[in-house]
Short mmCIF file of C-alpha atoms in Angstrom, two decimals:
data_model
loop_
_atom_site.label_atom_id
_atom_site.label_comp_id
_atom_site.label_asym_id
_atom_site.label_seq_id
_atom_site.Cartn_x
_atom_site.Cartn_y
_atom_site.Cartn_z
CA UNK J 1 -40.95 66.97 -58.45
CA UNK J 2 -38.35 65.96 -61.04
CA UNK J 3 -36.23 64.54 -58.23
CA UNK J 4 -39.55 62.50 -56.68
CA UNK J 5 -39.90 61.08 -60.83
CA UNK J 6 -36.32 59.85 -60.66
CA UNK J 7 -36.27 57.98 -57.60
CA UNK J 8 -39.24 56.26 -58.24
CA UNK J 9 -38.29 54.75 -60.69
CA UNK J 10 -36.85 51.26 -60.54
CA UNK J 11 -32.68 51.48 -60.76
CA UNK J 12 -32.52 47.69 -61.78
CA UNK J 13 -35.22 48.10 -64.65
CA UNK J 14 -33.11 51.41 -65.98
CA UNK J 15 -29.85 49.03 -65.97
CA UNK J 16 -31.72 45.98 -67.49
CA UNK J 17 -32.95 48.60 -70.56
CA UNK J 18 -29.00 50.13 -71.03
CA UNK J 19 -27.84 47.12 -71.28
CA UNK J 20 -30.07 45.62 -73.81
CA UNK J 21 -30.19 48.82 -75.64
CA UNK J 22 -26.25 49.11 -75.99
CA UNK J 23 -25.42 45.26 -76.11
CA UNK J 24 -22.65 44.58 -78.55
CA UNK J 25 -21.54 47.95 -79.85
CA UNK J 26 -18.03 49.19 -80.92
CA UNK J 27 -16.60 52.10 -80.36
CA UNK J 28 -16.29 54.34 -83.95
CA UNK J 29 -15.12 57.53 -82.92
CA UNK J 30 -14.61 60.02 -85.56
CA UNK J 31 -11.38 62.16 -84.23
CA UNK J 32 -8.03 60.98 -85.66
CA UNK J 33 -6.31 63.45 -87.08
CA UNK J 34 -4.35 66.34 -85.10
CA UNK J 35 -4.89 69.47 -86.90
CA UNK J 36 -2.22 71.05 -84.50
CA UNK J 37 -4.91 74.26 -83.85
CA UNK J 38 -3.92 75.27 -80.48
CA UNK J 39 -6.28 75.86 -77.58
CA UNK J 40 -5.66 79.56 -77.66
CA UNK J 41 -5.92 80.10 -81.38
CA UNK J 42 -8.01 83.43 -82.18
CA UNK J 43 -11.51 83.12 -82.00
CA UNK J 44 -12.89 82.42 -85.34
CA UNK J 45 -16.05 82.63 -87.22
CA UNK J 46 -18.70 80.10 -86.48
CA UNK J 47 -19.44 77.10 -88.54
CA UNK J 48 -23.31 76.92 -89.64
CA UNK J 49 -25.80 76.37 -92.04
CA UNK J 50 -29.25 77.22 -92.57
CA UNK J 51 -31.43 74.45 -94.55
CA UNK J 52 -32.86 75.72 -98.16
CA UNK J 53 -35.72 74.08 -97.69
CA UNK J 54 -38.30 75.99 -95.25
CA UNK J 55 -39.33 74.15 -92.08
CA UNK J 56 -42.71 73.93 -92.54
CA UNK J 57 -42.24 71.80 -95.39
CA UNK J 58 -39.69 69.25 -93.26
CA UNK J 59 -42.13 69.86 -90.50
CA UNK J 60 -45.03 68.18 -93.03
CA UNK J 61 -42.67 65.56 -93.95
CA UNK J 62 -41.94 64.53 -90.59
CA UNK J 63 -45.23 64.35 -89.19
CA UNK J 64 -46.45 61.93 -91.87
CA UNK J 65 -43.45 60.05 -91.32
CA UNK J 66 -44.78 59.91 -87.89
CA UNK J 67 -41.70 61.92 -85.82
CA UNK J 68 -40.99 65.07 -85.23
CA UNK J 69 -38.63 67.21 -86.75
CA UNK J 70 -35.94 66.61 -84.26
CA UNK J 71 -35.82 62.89 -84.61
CA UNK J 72 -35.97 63.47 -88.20
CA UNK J 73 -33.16 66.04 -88.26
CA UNK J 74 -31.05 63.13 -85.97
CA UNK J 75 -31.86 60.24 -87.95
CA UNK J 76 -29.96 62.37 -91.00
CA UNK J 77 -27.41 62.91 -88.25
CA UNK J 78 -26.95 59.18 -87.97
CA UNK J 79 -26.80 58.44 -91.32
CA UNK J 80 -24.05 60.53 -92.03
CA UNK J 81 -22.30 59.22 -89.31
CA UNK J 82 -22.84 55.92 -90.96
CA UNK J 83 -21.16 57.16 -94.29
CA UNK J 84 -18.19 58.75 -92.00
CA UNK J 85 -17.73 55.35 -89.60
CA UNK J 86 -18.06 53.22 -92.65
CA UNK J 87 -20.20 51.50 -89.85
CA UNK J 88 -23.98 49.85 -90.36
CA UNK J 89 -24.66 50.12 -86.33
CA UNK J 90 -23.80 54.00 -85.47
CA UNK J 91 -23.72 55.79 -81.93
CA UNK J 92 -24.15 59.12 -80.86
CA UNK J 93 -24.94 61.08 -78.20
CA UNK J 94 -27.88 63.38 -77.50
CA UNK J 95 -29.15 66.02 -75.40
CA UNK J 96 -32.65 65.10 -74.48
CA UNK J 97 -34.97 68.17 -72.92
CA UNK J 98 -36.85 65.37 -70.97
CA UNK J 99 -40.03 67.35 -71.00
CA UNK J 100 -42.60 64.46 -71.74
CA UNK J 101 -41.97 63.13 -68.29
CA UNK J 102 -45.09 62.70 -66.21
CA UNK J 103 -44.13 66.04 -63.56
CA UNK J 104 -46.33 68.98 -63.32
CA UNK J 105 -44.62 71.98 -65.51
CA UNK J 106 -41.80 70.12 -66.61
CA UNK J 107 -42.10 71.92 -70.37
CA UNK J 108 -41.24 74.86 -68.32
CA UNK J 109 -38.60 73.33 -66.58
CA UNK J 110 -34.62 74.27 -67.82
CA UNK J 111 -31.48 72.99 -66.86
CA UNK J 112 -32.22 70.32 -64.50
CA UNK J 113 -34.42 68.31 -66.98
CA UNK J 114 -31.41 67.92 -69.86
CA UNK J 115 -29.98 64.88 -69.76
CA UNK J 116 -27.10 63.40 -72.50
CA UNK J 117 -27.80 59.95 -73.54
CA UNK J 118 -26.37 57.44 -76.33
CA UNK J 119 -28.58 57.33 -79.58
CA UNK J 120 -27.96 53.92 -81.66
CA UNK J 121 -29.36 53.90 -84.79
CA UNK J 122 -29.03 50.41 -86.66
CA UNK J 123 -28.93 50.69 -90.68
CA UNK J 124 -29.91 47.54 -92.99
CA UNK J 125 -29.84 48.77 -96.66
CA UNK J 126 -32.34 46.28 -97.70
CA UNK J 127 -35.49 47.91 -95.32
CA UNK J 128 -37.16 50.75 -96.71
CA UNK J 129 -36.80 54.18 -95.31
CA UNK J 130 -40.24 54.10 -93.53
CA UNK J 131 -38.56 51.11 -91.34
CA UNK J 132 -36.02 53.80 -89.79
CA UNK J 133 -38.87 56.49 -89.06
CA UNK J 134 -40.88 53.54 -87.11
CA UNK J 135 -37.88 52.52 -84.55
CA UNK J 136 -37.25 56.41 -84.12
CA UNK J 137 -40.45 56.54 -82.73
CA UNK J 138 -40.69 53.49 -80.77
CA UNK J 139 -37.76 54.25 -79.62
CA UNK J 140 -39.06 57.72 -77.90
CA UNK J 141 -41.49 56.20 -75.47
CA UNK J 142 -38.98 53.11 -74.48
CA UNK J 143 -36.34 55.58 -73.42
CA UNK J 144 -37.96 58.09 -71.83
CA UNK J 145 -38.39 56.78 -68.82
CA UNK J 146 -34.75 55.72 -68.44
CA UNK J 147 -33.14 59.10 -69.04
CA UNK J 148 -31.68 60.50 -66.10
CA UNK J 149 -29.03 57.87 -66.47
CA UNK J 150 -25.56 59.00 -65.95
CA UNK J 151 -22.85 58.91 -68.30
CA UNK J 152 -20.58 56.95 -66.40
CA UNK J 153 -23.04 54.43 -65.53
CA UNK J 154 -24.21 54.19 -69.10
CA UNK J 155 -20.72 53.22 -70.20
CA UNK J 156 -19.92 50.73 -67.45
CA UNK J 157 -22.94 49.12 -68.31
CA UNK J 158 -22.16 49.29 -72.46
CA UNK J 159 -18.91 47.51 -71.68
CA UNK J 160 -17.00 49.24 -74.64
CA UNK J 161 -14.11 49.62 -75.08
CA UNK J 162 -12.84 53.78 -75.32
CA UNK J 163 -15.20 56.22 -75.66
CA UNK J 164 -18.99 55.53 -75.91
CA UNK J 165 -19.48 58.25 -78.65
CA UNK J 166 -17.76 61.17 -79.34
CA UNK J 167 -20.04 63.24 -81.65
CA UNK J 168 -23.00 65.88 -79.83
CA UNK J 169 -26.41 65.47 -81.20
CA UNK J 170 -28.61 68.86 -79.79
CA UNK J 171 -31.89 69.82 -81.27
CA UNK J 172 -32.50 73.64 -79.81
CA UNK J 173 -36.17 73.71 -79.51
CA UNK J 174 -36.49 76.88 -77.66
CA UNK J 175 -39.59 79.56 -77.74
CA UNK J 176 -38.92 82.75 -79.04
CA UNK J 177 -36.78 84.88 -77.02
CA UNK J 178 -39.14 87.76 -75.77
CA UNK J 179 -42.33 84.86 -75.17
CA UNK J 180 -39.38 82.39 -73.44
CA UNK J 181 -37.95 85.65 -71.22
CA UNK J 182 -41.77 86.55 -70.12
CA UNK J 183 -42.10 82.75 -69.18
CA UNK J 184 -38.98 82.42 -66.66
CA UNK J 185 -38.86 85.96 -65.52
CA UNK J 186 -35.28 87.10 -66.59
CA UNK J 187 -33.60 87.66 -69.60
CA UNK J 188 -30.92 85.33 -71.09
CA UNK J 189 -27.50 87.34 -72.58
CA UNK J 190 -25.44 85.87 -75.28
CA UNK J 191 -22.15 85.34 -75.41
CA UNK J 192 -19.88 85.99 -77.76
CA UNK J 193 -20.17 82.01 -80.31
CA UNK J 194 -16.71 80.21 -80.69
CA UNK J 195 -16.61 76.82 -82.89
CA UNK J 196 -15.02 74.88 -80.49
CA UNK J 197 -15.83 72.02 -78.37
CA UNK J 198 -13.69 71.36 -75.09
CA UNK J 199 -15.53 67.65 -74.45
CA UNK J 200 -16.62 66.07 -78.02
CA UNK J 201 -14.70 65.63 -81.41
CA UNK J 202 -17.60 67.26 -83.31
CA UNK J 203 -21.24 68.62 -81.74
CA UNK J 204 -24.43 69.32 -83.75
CA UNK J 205 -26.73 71.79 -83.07
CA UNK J 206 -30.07 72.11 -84.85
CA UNK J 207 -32.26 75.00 -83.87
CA UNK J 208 -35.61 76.26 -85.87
CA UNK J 209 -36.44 79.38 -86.03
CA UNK J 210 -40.18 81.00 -87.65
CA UNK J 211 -39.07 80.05 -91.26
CA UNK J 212 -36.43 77.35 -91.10
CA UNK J 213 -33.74 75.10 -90.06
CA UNK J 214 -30.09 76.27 -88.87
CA UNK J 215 -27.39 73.89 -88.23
CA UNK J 216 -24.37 74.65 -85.43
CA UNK J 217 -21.24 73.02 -85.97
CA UNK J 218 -18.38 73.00 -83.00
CA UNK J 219 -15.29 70.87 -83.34
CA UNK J 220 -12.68 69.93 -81.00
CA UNK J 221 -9.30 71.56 -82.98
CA UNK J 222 -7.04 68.58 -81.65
CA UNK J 223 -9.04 65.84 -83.43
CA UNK J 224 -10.68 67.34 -86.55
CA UNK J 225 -9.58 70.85 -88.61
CA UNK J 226 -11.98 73.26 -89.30
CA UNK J 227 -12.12 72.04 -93.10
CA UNK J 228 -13.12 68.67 -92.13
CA UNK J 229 -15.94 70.00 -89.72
CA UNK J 230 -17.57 72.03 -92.74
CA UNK J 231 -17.13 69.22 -94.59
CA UNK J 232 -19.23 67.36 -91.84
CA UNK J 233 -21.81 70.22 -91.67
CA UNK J 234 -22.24 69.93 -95.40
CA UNK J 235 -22.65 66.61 -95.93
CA UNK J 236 -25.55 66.78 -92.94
CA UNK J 237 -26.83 68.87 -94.96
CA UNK J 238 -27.06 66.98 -98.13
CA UNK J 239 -28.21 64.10 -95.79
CA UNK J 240 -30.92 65.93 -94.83
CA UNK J 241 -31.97 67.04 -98.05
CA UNK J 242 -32.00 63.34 -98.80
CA UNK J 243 -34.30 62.17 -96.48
CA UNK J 244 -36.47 64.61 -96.99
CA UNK J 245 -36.63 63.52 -100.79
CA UNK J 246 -36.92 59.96 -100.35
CA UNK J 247 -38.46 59.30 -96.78
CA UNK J 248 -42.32 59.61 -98.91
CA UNK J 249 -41.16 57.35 -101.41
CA UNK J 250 -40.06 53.07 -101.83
CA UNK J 251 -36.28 54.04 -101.52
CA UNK J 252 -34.31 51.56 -99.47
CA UNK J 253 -31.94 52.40 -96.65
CA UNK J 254 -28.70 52.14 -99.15
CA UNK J 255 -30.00 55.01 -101.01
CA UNK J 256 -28.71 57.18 -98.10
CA UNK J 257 -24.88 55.67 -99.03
CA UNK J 258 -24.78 58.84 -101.82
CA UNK J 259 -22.31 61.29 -100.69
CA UNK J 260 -22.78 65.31 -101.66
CA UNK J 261 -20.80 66.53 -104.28
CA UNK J 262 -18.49 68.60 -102.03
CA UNK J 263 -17.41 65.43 -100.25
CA UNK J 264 -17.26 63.43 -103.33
CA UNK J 265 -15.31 65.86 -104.72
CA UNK J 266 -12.52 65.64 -102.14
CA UNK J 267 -12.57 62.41 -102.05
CA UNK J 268 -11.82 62.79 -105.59
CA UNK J 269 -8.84 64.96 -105.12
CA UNK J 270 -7.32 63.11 -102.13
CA UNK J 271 -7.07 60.09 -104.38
CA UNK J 272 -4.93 61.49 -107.19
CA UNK J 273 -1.39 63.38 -106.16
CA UNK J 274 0.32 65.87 -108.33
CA UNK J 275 1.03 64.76 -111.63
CA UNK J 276 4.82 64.24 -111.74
CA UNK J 277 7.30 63.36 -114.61
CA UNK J 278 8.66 60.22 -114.14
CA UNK J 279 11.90 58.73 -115.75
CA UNK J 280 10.38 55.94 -118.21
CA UNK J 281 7.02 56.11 -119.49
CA UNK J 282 6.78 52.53 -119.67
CA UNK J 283 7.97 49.51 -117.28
CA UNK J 284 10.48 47.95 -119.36
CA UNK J 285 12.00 51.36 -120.45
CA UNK J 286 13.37 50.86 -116.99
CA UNK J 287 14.46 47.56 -117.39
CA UNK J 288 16.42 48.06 -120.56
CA UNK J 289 18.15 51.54 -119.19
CA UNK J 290 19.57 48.84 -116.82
CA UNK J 291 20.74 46.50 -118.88
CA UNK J 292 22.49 48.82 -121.01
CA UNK J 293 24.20 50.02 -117.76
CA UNK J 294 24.62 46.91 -115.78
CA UNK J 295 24.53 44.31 -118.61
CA UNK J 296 26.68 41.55 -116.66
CA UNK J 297 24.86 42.34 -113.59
CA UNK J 298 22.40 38.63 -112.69
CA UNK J 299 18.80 39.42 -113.70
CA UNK J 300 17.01 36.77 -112.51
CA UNK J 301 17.98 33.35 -111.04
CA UNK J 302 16.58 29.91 -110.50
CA UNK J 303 17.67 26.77 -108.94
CA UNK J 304 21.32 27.27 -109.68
CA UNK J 305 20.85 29.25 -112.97
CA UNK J 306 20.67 32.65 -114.06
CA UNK J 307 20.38 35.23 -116.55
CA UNK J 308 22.44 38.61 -116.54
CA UNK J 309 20.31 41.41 -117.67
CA UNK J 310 21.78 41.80 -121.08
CA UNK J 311 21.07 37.74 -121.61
CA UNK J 312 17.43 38.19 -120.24
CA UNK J 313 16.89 41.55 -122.69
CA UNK J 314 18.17 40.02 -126.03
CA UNK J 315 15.83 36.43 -125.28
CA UNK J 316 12.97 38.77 -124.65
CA UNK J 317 13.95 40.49 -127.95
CA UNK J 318 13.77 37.43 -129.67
CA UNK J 319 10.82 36.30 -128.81
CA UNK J 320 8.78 39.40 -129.32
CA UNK J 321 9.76 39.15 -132.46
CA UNK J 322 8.02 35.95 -132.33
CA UNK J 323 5.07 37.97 -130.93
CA UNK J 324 5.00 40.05 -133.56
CA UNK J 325 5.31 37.69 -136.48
CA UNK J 326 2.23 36.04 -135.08
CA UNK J 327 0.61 39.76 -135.11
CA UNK J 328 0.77 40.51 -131.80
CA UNK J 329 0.26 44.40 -131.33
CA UNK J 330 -1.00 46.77 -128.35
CA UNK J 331 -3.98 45.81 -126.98
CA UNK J 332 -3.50 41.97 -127.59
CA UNK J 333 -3.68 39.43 -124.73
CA UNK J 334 -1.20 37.23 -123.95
CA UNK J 335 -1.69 34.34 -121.25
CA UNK J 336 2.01 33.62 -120.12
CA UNK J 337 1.04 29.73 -118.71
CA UNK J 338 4.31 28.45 -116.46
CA UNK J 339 5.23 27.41 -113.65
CA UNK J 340 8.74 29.15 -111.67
CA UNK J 341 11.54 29.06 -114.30
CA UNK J 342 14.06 31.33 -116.06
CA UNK J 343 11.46 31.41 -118.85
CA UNK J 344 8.72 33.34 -116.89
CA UNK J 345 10.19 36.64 -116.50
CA UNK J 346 11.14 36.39 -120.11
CA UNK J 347 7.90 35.91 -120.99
CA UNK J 348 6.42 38.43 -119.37
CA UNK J 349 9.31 41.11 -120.42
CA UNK J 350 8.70 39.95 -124.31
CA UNK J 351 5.16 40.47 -123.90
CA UNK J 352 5.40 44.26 -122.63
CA UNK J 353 8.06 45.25 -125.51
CA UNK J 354 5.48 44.45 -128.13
CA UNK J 355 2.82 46.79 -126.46
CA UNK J 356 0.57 43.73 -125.38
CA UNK J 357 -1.14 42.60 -121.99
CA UNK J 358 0.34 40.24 -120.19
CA UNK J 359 -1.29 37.97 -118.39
CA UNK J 360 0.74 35.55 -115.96
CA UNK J 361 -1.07 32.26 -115.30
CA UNK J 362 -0.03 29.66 -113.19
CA UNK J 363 0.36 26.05 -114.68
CA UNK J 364 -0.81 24.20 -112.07
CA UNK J 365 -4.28 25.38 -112.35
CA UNK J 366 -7.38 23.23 -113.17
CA UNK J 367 -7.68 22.38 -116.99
CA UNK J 368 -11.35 24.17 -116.69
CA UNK J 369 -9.97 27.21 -115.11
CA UNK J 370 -7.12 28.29 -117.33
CA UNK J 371 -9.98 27.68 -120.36
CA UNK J 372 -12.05 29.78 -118.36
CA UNK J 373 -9.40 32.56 -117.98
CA UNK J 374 -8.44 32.43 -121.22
CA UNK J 375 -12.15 32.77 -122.46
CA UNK J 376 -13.50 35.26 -120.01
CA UNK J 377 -10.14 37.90 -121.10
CA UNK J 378 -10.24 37.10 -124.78
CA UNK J 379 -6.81 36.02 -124.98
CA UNK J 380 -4.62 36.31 -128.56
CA UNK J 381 -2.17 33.91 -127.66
CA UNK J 382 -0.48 31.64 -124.88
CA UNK J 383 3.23 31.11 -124.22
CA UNK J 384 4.31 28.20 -122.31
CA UNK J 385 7.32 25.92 -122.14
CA UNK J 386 7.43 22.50 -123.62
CA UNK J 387 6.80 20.27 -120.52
CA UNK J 388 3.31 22.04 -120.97
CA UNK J 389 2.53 22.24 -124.29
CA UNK J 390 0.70 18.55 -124.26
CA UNK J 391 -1.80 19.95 -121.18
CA UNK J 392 -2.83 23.12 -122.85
CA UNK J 393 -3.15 21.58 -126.27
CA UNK J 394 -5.92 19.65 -124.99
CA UNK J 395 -8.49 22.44 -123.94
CA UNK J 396 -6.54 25.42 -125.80
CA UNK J 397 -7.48 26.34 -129.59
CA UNK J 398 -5.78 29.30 -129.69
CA UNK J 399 -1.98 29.94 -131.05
CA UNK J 400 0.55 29.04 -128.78
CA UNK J 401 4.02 30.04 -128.89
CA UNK J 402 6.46 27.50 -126.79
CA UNK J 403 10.26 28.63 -126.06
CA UNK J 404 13.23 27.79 -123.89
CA UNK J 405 16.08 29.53 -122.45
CA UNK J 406 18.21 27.24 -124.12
CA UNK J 407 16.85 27.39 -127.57
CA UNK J 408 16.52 31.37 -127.20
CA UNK J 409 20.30 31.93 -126.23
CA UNK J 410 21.63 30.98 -129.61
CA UNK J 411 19.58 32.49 -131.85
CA UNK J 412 19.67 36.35 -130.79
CA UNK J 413 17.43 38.63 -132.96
CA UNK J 414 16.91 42.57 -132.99
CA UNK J 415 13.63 43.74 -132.14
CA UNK J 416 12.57 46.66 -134.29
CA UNK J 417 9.41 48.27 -133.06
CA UNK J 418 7.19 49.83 -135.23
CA UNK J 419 4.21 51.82 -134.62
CA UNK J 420 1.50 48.79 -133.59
CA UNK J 421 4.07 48.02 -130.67
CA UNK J 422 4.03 51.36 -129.09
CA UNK J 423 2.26 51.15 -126.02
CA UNK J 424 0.99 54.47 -124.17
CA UNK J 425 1.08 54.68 -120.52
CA UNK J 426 -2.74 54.56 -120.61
CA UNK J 427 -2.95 51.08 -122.43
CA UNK J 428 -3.48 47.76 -120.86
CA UNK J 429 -0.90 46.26 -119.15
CA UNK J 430 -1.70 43.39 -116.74
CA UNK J 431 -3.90 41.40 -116.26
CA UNK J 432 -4.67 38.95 -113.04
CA UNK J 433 -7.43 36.67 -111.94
CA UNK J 434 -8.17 37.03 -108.38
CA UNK J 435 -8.46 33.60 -106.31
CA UNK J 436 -12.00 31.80 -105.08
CA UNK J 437 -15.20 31.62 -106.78
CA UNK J 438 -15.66 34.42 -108.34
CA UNK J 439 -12.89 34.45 -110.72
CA UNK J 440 -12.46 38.52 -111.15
CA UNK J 441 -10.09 40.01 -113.12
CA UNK J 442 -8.14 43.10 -112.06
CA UNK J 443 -6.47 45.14 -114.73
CA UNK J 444 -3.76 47.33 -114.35
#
């Protein structure tokens, strides 16, 4: 009997497998977000799918693959998991009809054979597809003798931390309902289908019929909305559609990264809000508002000095008009080389009035660096301060325009701008090396 198979076999070798097979995973449950549906919300329509392309066609695929359909069905499972867990090593679990066990009629046993069990599938984007198909089916034989594990046993042995898995994995592989009725000798009523799940975040079930695949979704409403579970059930899909596509072929496991067009889509929207008016089209717009309203207000101040805002907008005047002279226009690149000082922010604001990038760099940096920076971003000009000058002259052959506070103050000039020094909020505007190796620029 099915009881008899169980105890025989050996409760320390069943441990020893668990925890082997569940050694060092994390916890990556899906459910975060309260949808506020309440438990009592009217019953609504159910959540499925049915698979364009017909079974027997997935059924050929799998079988060269060497698995059956409902290991292939959960491998696409796992790998959207993987996209939605951002996670390489991806857990599940899985109702298992335990019918392969060695007990006289268990293929006609029910309810006492299903057992739920964690699936791990571990990704490497490197191995080919055909890799994944070959632990799926290793895997079958390993397990199936180790099964009738319970749940709680399973996760004392995992030693994880919150829930083992919260996501249902079922593949329905029933007969058809007048041959299956015959078989058991009573008939089976259904019950009127709700999308909800009272124990996991989101459940799975895949059930064939003559012709072809349909996918059950059900949800638990206090950790996902009923958009986001569609938006699970269609990108299963488009999973599955994947592997059917590439499992035949020398596609890697990173191919399966490629989200559907429904989920890259809001992915697309959540990133951008509502376009809004805002105040000043440009940064220093802002600036200067201010210092036509607050001109005495202090600006910017270092080691004891400072410039109000109407002082730090007429220096930065003056020497964009230096800028320009040179021919600095929208589009150009100007490397702003200093160290703290009053003269920085000036810089920077003189380089935005004439439409240009600027491009702060920090003084202190190697000589082979800054040349490199400079290089790599095509730079028009520099501006420095004169206890520079000497160091960049050296490894620099490109104009360089040096300035004081001091020598700025006196000599106030209007800045006219004409129509190369307009900027559009969709130019250039900044540009900054990142730190390390690598040496990549971000532009903003």
């Amino acid at each position: 009997s099915v009881v008899d198979f169980i105890e025989a076999q050996d409760k320390h070798v069943t441990e020893a497998y668990w925890r082997s097979y569940l050694s060092g995973i994390v916890s990556t449950p899906i459910g975060s977000i309260n949808s506020n549906v309440p438990s009592t919300a009217p019953c609504e329509e159910p959540l499925e799918m049915v698979f364009k392309i017909p079974l027997a066609d997935v059924s050929n695929v799998a079988q060269r693959a060497g698995v059956t359909v409902a290991e292939f069905t959960k491998l696409a499972w796992a790998a959207t998991l993987r996209k939605y867990t951002r996670q390489n090593d991806v857990v599940f679990g899985q109702v298992l009809a335990n019918r392969d066990i060695p007990v006289k009629d268990a293929d006609r046993i029910l309810g006492p054979l299903l057992s739920t069990v964690p699936c791990r599938v571990k990704f490497d984007d490197a191995a080919l597809l055909s890799s994944l198909m070959s632990g799926i089916e290793l895997e079958r034989g390993d397990m199936m003798c180790h099964t009738h594990a319970s749940l709680i046993d399973l996760k004392r042995w995992s030693a994880v931390e919150g829930d083992l898995f919260d996501t249902l994995f079922v593949f329905q592989n029933m007969p058809g309902e007048t041959a299956f009725e015959d078989s058991i000798g009573f008939s089976v009523l259904e019950t009127e289908a709700t999308p909800y799940s009272l124990e996991y975040t989101f459940e799975l079930i895949v059930e064939p019929n003559e012709f072809e695949l349909i996918a059950h979704a059900l949800y638990k409403p206090s950790m996902v909305s009923r958009t986001q579970a569609r938006l699970m059930l269609d990108e299963f899909e488009h999973t599955l559609d994947q592997l059917y596509t590439l499992v035949e072929t020398d596609a890697s496991v990173c191919a399966l990264w490629e989200l559907s067009p429904a989920q890259t889509k809001f992915i697309k929207d959540a990133s951008f809000g509502p376009e809004m008016d805002l105040p000043y089209e440009l940064l220093h717009h802002a600036f200067e508002e201010w210092a036509e309203k607050r001109p005495d207000a202090r600006a910017i101040e270092f080691e004891g000095e400072w410039l109000s805002y109407e002082e730090l907008n007429k220096q930065a005047n003056t020497l964009a008009c230096e800028l320009v002279a040179m021919g600095v226009c929208v589009g150009s690149r100007v490397a702003v080389i200093m160290e703290r000082c009053l003269e920085f922010p000036i810089g920077l604001l003189a380089v935005l009035k004439v439409g240009a990038v600027m491009m702060p760099i920090d003084a202190s940096f190697p000589a082979d660096r800054i040349l490199y920076i400079l290089v790599d971003a095509n730079a028009t000009c520099v501006i420095t301060t004169g206890p520079h000058l000497p160091f960049i002259q050296e490894f620099s052959g490109i104009p360089i325009v040096v300035f004081s506070s001091e020598t700025l103050a006196p000599l106030p000039k209007t800045f006219e701008v004409s129509t190369n020094n307009v900027a559009s909020p969709d130019d250039e505007a900044y540009i900054v090396y990142t730190s390390g190796s690598t040496d990549q620029w971000i532009l903003v």
